[in-house]
């Protein structure tokens, strides 16, 4: 997708962040399509906090890397996160020294800079913060926007790329009437205040061009009752989790619209089934569909326990509905699909058809170099047969 002329380049945004100035970052229109003011946390000043409070009006948060949050003993705010987009809030804090109530622009700027140790120039310890407070740290996912296409990860990525401490200060931009400001209003807002405007999709595309977070470690034939597929084993360079791609045909010879099924691993459903029938699993149904194509891919992503699909934290599903909890493209999980998208791109795919019955929303997918040209559905008979959480 070609961005409007109002969008700055990622290189321009990184230079601006390095200079200690904020930018506006907008996410995908199929997610929130909201904009945040974003800057490097170690360069925050009281003047910037006052500007954010007066012009943005949202909640001022500080995205940070997990290791730093652990050093400061800042645990997650809640053990079971039910927020729509799984934004990883920690306990809120105020810096205890040289501050008063914690809410003034000066106090909040001191707290934000203290979280970074003033860019690592002084020793700040867990006991230096009062809890709760007026600043809300956020735990960014390892891998940044290539793993999760959110403002949290974008802020940490931009700060790191600018040579700053890998932590950001972000705040949602709200209209005068209290509604969230969307892209049509963000463009004149950025222009009015002299701020560069960039998109998370462009940031993903930039990082994808310059970095790689998956590596194919092995390829071998894979025999199935529906014919021979080629197994590609990928390892995440972020957390060493291994994922499987079963490929039908030579993808280099494939035309546009290759059929793809993205399946989030679940030990209970994939190994044991739902115990309510003798039908086939969603994985087998997908393999059958893909094997019937000239070209196709079943992408089996492991390490999804954090999404409520694994053995330890499996959600109990309603067996009478046909929601596909194994479809990683379902609902808000798409934005955590960066690893899978990189695998598909590495396999040579650019234009794909998704095998799903869900009206899924796709998060910043064009930033990964992929285009969804269509969706294929499981048949009603396959839905009835499936032994997982329903065939989509």
Short mmCIF file of C-alpha atoms in Angstrom, two decimals:
data_model
loop_
_atom_site.label_atom_id
_atom_site.label_comp_id
_atom_site.label_asym_id
_atom_site.label_seq_id
_atom_site.Cartn_x
_atom_site.Cartn_y
_atom_site.Cartn_z
CA UNK A 1 0.00 0.00 0.00
CA UNK A 2 1.40 3.40 -0.98
CA UNK A 3 1.05 5.80 1.91
CA UNK A 4 -0.37 9.32 1.42
CA UNK A 5 2.13 12.11 0.84
CA UNK A 6 1.52 13.29 4.43
CA UNK A 7 3.49 10.30 5.71
CA UNK A 8 7.17 10.77 6.46
CA UNK A 9 9.80 8.13 5.85
CA UNK A 10 10.98 5.91 8.68
CA UNK A 11 14.46 7.38 8.28
CA UNK A 12 13.06 10.88 8.87
CA UNK A 13 11.16 9.70 11.94
CA UNK A 14 14.25 8.02 13.41
CA UNK A 15 16.29 11.20 12.97
CA UNK A 16 13.52 13.17 14.66
CA UNK A 17 13.42 10.76 17.61
CA UNK A 18 17.21 10.99 17.93
CA UNK A 19 16.88 14.78 18.15
CA UNK A 20 14.55 14.42 21.13
CA UNK A 21 11.40 15.38 19.27
CA UNK A 22 8.08 13.50 19.09
CA UNK A 23 6.40 11.96 16.07
CA UNK A 24 2.87 10.71 15.41
CA UNK A 25 2.49 6.97 14.80
CA UNK A 26 -0.73 5.52 13.37
CA UNK A 27 -1.61 1.84 13.34
CA UNK A 28 -3.53 -0.22 10.78
CA UNK A 29 -7.06 0.82 9.89
CA UNK A 30 -8.31 -2.72 10.56
CA UNK A 31 -6.95 -2.53 14.12
CA UNK A 32 -7.65 0.78 15.89
CA UNK A 33 -6.55 3.28 13.21
CA UNK A 34 -5.51 5.50 16.09
CA UNK A 35 -2.52 7.75 16.43
CA UNK A 36 -0.11 8.12 19.33
CA UNK A 37 2.44 10.80 20.02
CA UNK A 38 5.71 8.88 20.39
CA UNK A 39 9.18 9.94 21.50
CA UNK A 40 12.25 8.51 23.22
CA UNK A 41 11.69 8.22 26.97
CA UNK A 42 15.20 9.36 27.89
CA UNK A 43 14.64 12.66 26.08
CA UNK A 44 11.30 13.58 27.65
CA UNK A 45 11.03 17.10 29.11
CA UNK A 46 8.32 18.82 31.17
CA UNK A 47 7.49 20.89 28.09
CA UNK A 48 6.81 17.76 26.03
CA UNK A 49 4.66 16.26 28.80
CA UNK A 50 2.65 19.50 28.97
CA UNK A 51 2.19 19.45 25.19
CA UNK A 52 1.02 15.84 25.33
CA UNK A 53 -1.42 16.58 28.16
CA UNK A 54 -2.88 19.60 26.38
CA UNK A 55 -2.94 18.36 22.78
CA UNK A 56 -3.06 14.55 22.88
CA UNK A 57 -5.14 14.10 26.05
CA UNK A 58 -4.78 10.31 26.23
CA UNK A 59 -3.01 8.11 28.77
CA UNK A 60 0.73 8.74 29.03
CA UNK A 61 2.57 5.40 29.03
CA UNK A 62 6.18 4.24 28.83
CA UNK A 63 6.84 1.16 26.65
CA UNK A 64 9.98 -0.65 27.78
CA UNK A 65 11.89 -3.86 27.23
CA UNK A 66 11.08 -6.72 29.55
CA UNK A 67 14.61 -7.01 30.96
CA UNK A 68 14.56 -3.42 32.17
CA UNK A 69 11.13 -3.86 33.77
CA UNK A 70 12.40 -6.96 35.54
CA UNK A 71 15.42 -5.01 36.83
CA UNK A 72 13.02 -2.45 38.31
CA UNK A 73 10.75 -5.18 39.72
CA UNK A 74 7.72 -3.92 37.80
CA UNK A 75 5.34 -6.88 37.38
CA UNK A 76 2.26 -7.01 35.20
CA UNK A 77 -0.68 -5.01 36.52
CA UNK A 78 -2.93 -8.10 36.41
CA UNK A 79 -2.16 -11.80 36.13
CA UNK A 80 -4.92 -12.47 33.59
CA UNK A 81 -4.97 -9.80 30.89
CA UNK A 82 -8.43 -9.46 29.31
CA UNK A 83 -7.83 -6.09 27.63
CA UNK A 84 -8.95 -6.24 23.98
CA UNK A 85 -5.47 -5.91 22.47
CA UNK A 86 -3.57 -7.49 25.39
CA UNK A 87 -1.68 -4.28 26.11
CA UNK A 88 0.84 -5.33 28.75
CA UNK A 89 0.49 -2.76 31.54
CA UNK A 90 2.75 -3.08 34.56
CA UNK A 91 2.03 -1.52 37.94
CA UNK A 92 2.05 2.27 37.69
CA UNK A 93 4.83 4.31 39.30
CA UNK A 94 6.03 7.72 40.45
CA UNK A 95 9.67 8.61 40.98
CA UNK A 96 10.16 9.31 44.67
CA UNK A 97 12.89 11.96 44.55
CA UNK A 98 12.44 15.55 43.52
CA UNK A 99 8.72 15.10 42.87
CA UNK A 100 5.54 16.07 44.72
CA UNK A 101 2.17 14.54 43.81
CA UNK A 102 3.53 12.85 40.69
CA UNK A 103 0.94 14.32 38.31
CA UNK A 104 2.60 17.58 37.24
CA UNK A 105 4.39 17.76 33.91
CA UNK A 106 7.69 18.12 35.74
CA UNK A 107 7.00 15.13 38.01
CA UNK A 108 5.92 12.90 35.17
CA UNK A 109 8.95 13.86 33.08
CA UNK A 110 11.24 12.98 36.01
CA UNK A 111 9.51 9.62 36.45
CA UNK A 112 9.78 8.78 32.75
CA UNK A 113 13.47 9.65 32.59
CA UNK A 114 14.14 7.79 35.83
CA UNK A 115 12.66 4.62 34.34
CA UNK A 116 15.47 4.74 31.78
CA UNK A 117 18.10 5.71 34.35
CA UNK A 118 18.44 8.93 32.34
CA UNK A 119 19.51 6.83 29.40
CA UNK A 120 21.67 4.58 31.56
CA UNK A 121 23.72 7.43 33.04
CA UNK A 122 22.69 6.84 36.65
CA UNK A 123 21.78 3.94 38.87
CA UNK A 124 18.04 3.73 39.51
CA UNK A 125 16.69 0.94 41.66
CA UNK A 126 13.25 -0.60 42.29
CA UNK A 127 12.92 1.18 45.64
CA UNK A 128 13.26 4.57 43.94
CA UNK A 129 9.67 4.33 42.70
CA UNK A 130 6.37 4.66 44.56
CA UNK A 131 3.59 2.30 43.47
CA UNK A 132 0.94 2.99 42.28
CA UNK A 133 1.71 6.21 40.49
CA UNK A 134 0.86 8.38 37.51
CA UNK A 135 3.09 6.81 34.85
CA UNK A 136 2.15 3.49 33.24
CA UNK A 137 5.03 1.36 31.96
CA UNK A 138 4.19 -1.15 29.22
CA UNK A 139 6.06 -4.38 28.51
CA UNK A 140 7.01 -4.53 24.83
CA UNK A 141 7.23 -7.90 23.15
CA UNK A 142 10.63 -9.15 22.07
CA UNK A 143 11.05 -8.67 18.35
CA UNK A 144 9.15 -5.38 18.35
CA UNK A 145 6.68 -4.65 15.57
CA UNK A 146 7.81 -7.73 13.68
CA UNK A 147 6.21 -9.76 16.46
CA UNK A 148 3.35 -7.48 17.52
CA UNK A 149 2.15 -4.54 15.43
CA UNK A 150 1.30 -2.18 18.29
CA UNK A 151 2.28 1.31 19.42
CA UNK A 152 4.09 -0.22 22.41
CA UNK A 153 6.53 -2.09 20.20
CA UNK A 154 6.78 0.77 17.69
CA UNK A 155 7.94 3.17 20.40
CA UNK A 156 10.69 0.83 21.64
CA UNK A 157 11.80 0.07 18.08
CA UNK A 158 12.03 3.75 17.14
CA UNK A 159 13.97 4.65 20.27
CA UNK A 160 16.41 1.78 19.72
CA UNK A 161 16.87 2.63 16.04
CA UNK A 162 17.55 6.25 17.02
CA UNK A 163 20.38 5.19 19.33
CA UNK A 164 18.43 6.07 22.46
CA UNK A 165 17.57 3.94 25.46
CA UNK A 166 15.06 1.34 24.16
CA UNK A 167 12.05 2.90 25.87
CA UNK A 168 9.44 5.33 24.65
CA UNK A 169 6.83 7.75 25.87
CA UNK A 170 3.48 7.40 24.11
CA UNK A 171 0.04 8.93 24.40
CA UNK A 172 -3.14 8.43 22.37
CA UNK A 173 -4.42 11.48 20.50
CA UNK A 174 -8.01 12.42 21.35
CA UNK A 175 -10.37 14.84 19.59
CA UNK A 176 -11.87 17.88 21.33
CA UNK A 177 -15.15 15.98 21.74
CA UNK A 178 -13.44 13.07 23.49
CA UNK A 179 -13.48 10.63 20.57
CA UNK A 180 -10.33 8.96 19.32
CA UNK A 181 -8.59 10.82 16.50
CA UNK A 182 -8.39 8.74 13.31
CA UNK A 183 -6.15 9.11 10.29
CA UNK A 184 -8.20 11.78 8.44
CA UNK A 185 -7.80 14.05 11.49
CA UNK A 186 -4.28 12.93 12.38
CA UNK A 187 -2.88 14.25 9.10
CA UNK A 188 -3.87 17.90 9.77
CA UNK A 189 -3.03 17.48 13.48
CA UNK A 190 0.54 16.46 12.65
CA UNK A 191 0.86 19.26 10.10
CA UNK A 192 -0.47 21.87 12.54
CA UNK A 193 2.08 20.94 15.19
CA UNK A 194 4.99 20.29 12.85
CA UNK A 195 5.19 16.58 13.66
CA UNK A 196 6.27 13.80 11.34
CA UNK A 197 3.52 11.21 10.76
CA UNK A 198 4.42 7.56 10.15
CA UNK A 199 2.54 4.26 10.14
CA UNK A 200 3.31 1.01 11.92
CA UNK A 201 2.89 -0.73 8.57
CA UNK A 202 5.78 1.33 7.17
CA UNK A 203 7.88 0.64 10.26
CA UNK A 204 7.27 -3.09 9.84
CA UNK A 205 8.19 -2.87 6.17
CA UNK A 206 11.38 -0.98 7.02
CA UNK A 207 12.47 -3.50 9.64
CA UNK A 208 11.56 -6.40 7.40
CA UNK A 209 13.80 -4.96 4.69
CA UNK A 210 16.71 -4.51 7.08
CA UNK A 211 16.28 -7.31 9.65
CA UNK A 212 15.23 -10.94 9.84
CA UNK A 213 13.79 -12.70 12.88
CA UNK A 214 13.27 -16.23 11.56
CA UNK A 215 15.62 -18.77 10.06
CA UNK A 216 14.84 -21.95 8.12
CA UNK A 217 16.96 -24.63 9.79
CA UNK A 218 15.80 -27.77 7.99
CA UNK A 219 13.78 -28.94 4.98
CA UNK A 220 12.63 -32.50 4.33
CA UNK A 221 9.86 -34.45 2.55
CA UNK A 222 6.76 -35.05 4.66
CA UNK A 223 4.50 -37.96 3.76
CA UNK A 224 0.75 -37.65 4.37
CA UNK A 225 -2.23 -39.72 3.31
CA UNK A 226 -2.96 -36.93 0.85
CA UNK A 227 0.45 -36.99 -0.79
CA UNK A 228 3.97 -35.76 -0.17
CA UNK A 229 4.47 -32.26 1.16
CA UNK A 230 7.71 -30.49 1.98
CA UNK A 231 8.34 -29.66 5.63
CA UNK A 232 10.22 -26.46 6.43
CA UNK A 233 11.35 -26.05 10.05
CA UNK A 234 11.79 -22.43 11.10
CA UNK A 235 13.37 -21.16 14.29
CA UNK A 236 12.53 -17.81 15.82
CA UNK A 237 15.65 -15.74 16.38
CA UNK A 238 13.77 -13.99 19.18
CA UNK A 239 12.86 -16.89 21.47
CA UNK A 240 14.18 -20.04 19.69
CA UNK A 241 10.66 -21.44 19.23
CA UNK A 242 10.46 -23.77 16.24
CA UNK A 243 7.57 -23.59 13.77
CA UNK A 244 6.51 -25.87 10.91
CA UNK A 245 5.49 -24.96 7.37
CA UNK A 246 4.08 -27.78 5.21
CA UNK A 247 4.38 -26.75 1.57
CA UNK A 248 2.61 -28.15 -1.49
CA UNK A 249 4.37 -27.59 -4.80
CA UNK A 250 7.23 -25.37 -5.86
CA UNK A 251 6.25 -21.94 -4.55
CA UNK A 252 8.72 -20.30 -6.95
CA UNK A 253 6.44 -21.43 -9.76
CA UNK A 254 3.22 -20.39 -7.99
CA UNK A 255 0.94 -17.73 -9.33
CA UNK A 256 -0.84 -15.22 -7.10
CA UNK A 257 -3.35 -16.35 -4.52
CA UNK A 258 -1.59 -19.32 -2.91
CA UNK A 259 -3.88 -21.03 -0.38
CA UNK A 260 -2.56 -20.66 3.19
CA UNK A 261 -3.83 -21.99 6.49
CA UNK A 262 -2.27 -20.49 9.64
CA UNK A 263 -2.82 -22.77 12.62
CA UNK A 264 -1.89 -21.93 16.21
CA UNK A 265 -0.75 -25.07 17.99
CA UNK A 266 -2.89 -26.53 20.76
CA UNK A 267 -1.79 -29.75 22.43
CA UNK A 268 -5.30 -30.60 23.64
CA UNK A 269 -7.06 -30.12 20.32
CA UNK A 270 -4.36 -31.19 17.89
CA UNK A 271 -3.26 -34.31 19.77
CA UNK A 272 -6.29 -35.44 21.74
CA UNK A 273 -9.23 -33.90 19.87
CA UNK A 274 -12.40 -32.70 21.55
CA UNK A 275 -13.57 -36.21 22.56
CA UNK A 276 -17.00 -35.56 21.07
CA UNK A 277 -16.76 -37.42 17.79
CA UNK A 278 -14.64 -39.46 15.44
CA UNK A 279 -14.05 -36.77 12.84
CA UNK A 280 -10.74 -35.33 11.70
CA UNK A 281 -8.85 -32.44 13.21
CA UNK A 282 -8.64 -28.99 11.70
CA UNK A 283 -5.01 -29.67 10.84
CA UNK A 284 -5.91 -32.74 8.79
CA UNK A 285 -8.80 -30.95 7.09
CA UNK A 286 -6.47 -28.11 6.16
CA UNK A 287 -3.81 -30.50 4.83
CA UNK A 288 -6.44 -32.20 2.67
CA UNK A 289 -7.51 -28.85 1.21
CA UNK A 290 -3.97 -27.67 0.59
CA UNK A 291 -2.88 -31.00 -0.92
CA UNK A 292 -5.65 -30.63 -3.50
CA UNK A 293 -4.10 -27.34 -4.69
CA UNK A 294 -1.18 -26.95 -7.07
CA UNK A 295 0.49 -24.80 -4.43
CA UNK A 296 -0.33 -24.20 -0.78
CA UNK A 297 1.03 -23.83 2.76
CA UNK A 298 -0.06 -25.01 6.19
CA UNK A 299 1.76 -22.88 8.74
CA UNK A 300 1.78 -24.50 12.19
CA UNK A 301 2.91 -21.99 14.80
CA UNK A 302 4.06 -23.21 18.18
CA UNK A 303 4.57 -21.38 21.46
CA UNK A 304 1.05 -19.92 21.45
CA UNK A 305 0.22 -20.68 25.08
CA UNK A 306 0.27 -16.96 25.79
CA UNK A 307 -2.71 -16.58 23.45
CA UNK A 308 -4.84 -18.99 25.48
CA UNK A 309 -4.41 -21.87 23.03
CA UNK A 310 -1.89 -24.03 24.85
CA UNK A 311 -2.17 -26.87 27.32
CA UNK A 312 -1.57 -24.87 30.48
CA UNK A 313 -3.96 -22.00 29.79
CA UNK A 314 -6.49 -23.53 27.41
CA UNK A 315 -9.79 -21.70 27.34
CA UNK A 316 -12.88 -23.82 27.57
CA UNK A 317 -14.77 -23.20 24.37
CA UNK A 318 -18.44 -23.38 23.54
CA UNK A 319 -18.77 -26.60 21.58
CA UNK A 320 -21.92 -25.35 19.91
CA UNK A 321 -20.30 -22.40 18.21
CA UNK A 322 -17.94 -22.68 15.29
CA UNK A 323 -15.37 -20.10 16.30
CA UNK A 324 -11.92 -21.21 15.28
CA UNK A 325 -9.65 -20.58 18.24
CA UNK A 326 -6.82 -22.27 16.33
CA UNK A 327 -6.96 -19.70 13.52
CA UNK A 328 -4.20 -17.26 14.42
CA UNK A 329 -5.70 -14.76 12.01
CA UNK A 330 -8.86 -14.58 14.13
CA UNK A 331 -9.70 -11.31 15.86
CA UNK A 332 -6.99 -9.41 17.68
CA UNK A 333 -4.42 -12.22 17.41
CA UNK A 334 -3.43 -11.10 13.89
CA UNK A 335 -1.15 -8.38 15.22
CA UNK A 336 0.89 -11.06 17.06
CA UNK A 337 1.33 -12.90 13.79
CA UNK A 338 4.57 -11.22 12.73
CA UNK A 339 6.63 -14.38 13.09
CA UNK A 340 4.25 -16.33 10.88
CA UNK A 341 4.12 -13.54 8.33
CA UNK A 342 7.91 -13.50 8.11
CA UNK A 343 7.90 -17.26 7.49
CA UNK A 344 5.36 -16.93 4.68
CA UNK A 345 7.40 -14.12 3.15
CA UNK A 346 10.61 -16.14 3.47
CA UNK A 347 8.92 -19.02 1.63
CA UNK A 348 8.48 -16.64 -1.29
CA UNK A 349 4.80 -15.85 -0.85
CA UNK A 350 3.48 -12.40 -1.67
CA UNK A 351 -0.19 -12.85 -2.64
CA UNK A 352 -2.19 -15.36 -0.57
CA UNK A 353 -5.68 -16.73 0.03
CA UNK A 354 -6.50 -17.52 3.65
CA UNK A 355 -8.30 -20.73 4.61
CA UNK A 356 -10.74 -19.54 7.28
CA UNK A 357 -14.44 -19.13 7.96
CA UNK A 358 -13.87 -16.06 10.14
CA UNK A 359 -14.32 -12.45 9.02
CA UNK A 360 -10.83 -11.89 10.43
CA UNK A 361 -9.28 -8.45 10.70
CA UNK A 362 -5.68 -8.29 9.53
CA UNK A 363 -3.13 -6.18 11.35
CA UNK A 364 -0.73 -4.17 9.22
CA UNK A 365 -0.31 -7.15 6.90
CA UNK A 366 0.96 -5.12 3.97
CA UNK A 367 3.90 -4.12 6.15
CA UNK A 368 5.04 -7.73 5.99
CA UNK A 369 5.00 -7.73 2.19
CA UNK A 370 1.90 -9.94 1.97
CA UNK A 371 -1.40 -9.25 0.27
CA UNK A 372 -4.62 -11.09 1.12
CA UNK A 373 -6.37 -11.55 -2.22
CA UNK A 374 -9.12 -13.84 -0.98
CA UNK A 375 -10.47 -16.19 1.66
CA UNK A 376 -11.47 -19.82 1.35
CA UNK A 377 -13.90 -21.45 3.77
CA UNK A 378 -14.28 -24.92 5.19
CA UNK A 379 -17.47 -26.56 3.96
CA UNK A 380 -20.44 -27.14 6.25
CA UNK A 381 -19.70 -30.86 6.16
CA UNK A 382 -16.11 -30.21 7.24
CA UNK A 383 -17.33 -27.90 9.99
CA UNK A 384 -19.53 -30.68 11.32
CA UNK A 385 -16.68 -33.18 11.10
CA UNK A 386 -13.97 -31.10 12.71
CA UNK A 387 -12.93 -32.19 16.17
CA UNK A 388 -11.16 -29.01 17.21
CA UNK A 389 -12.78 -25.81 18.38
CA UNK A 390 -14.92 -25.75 15.25
CA UNK A 391 -13.79 -25.28 11.67
CA UNK A 392 -13.40 -21.52 11.86
#
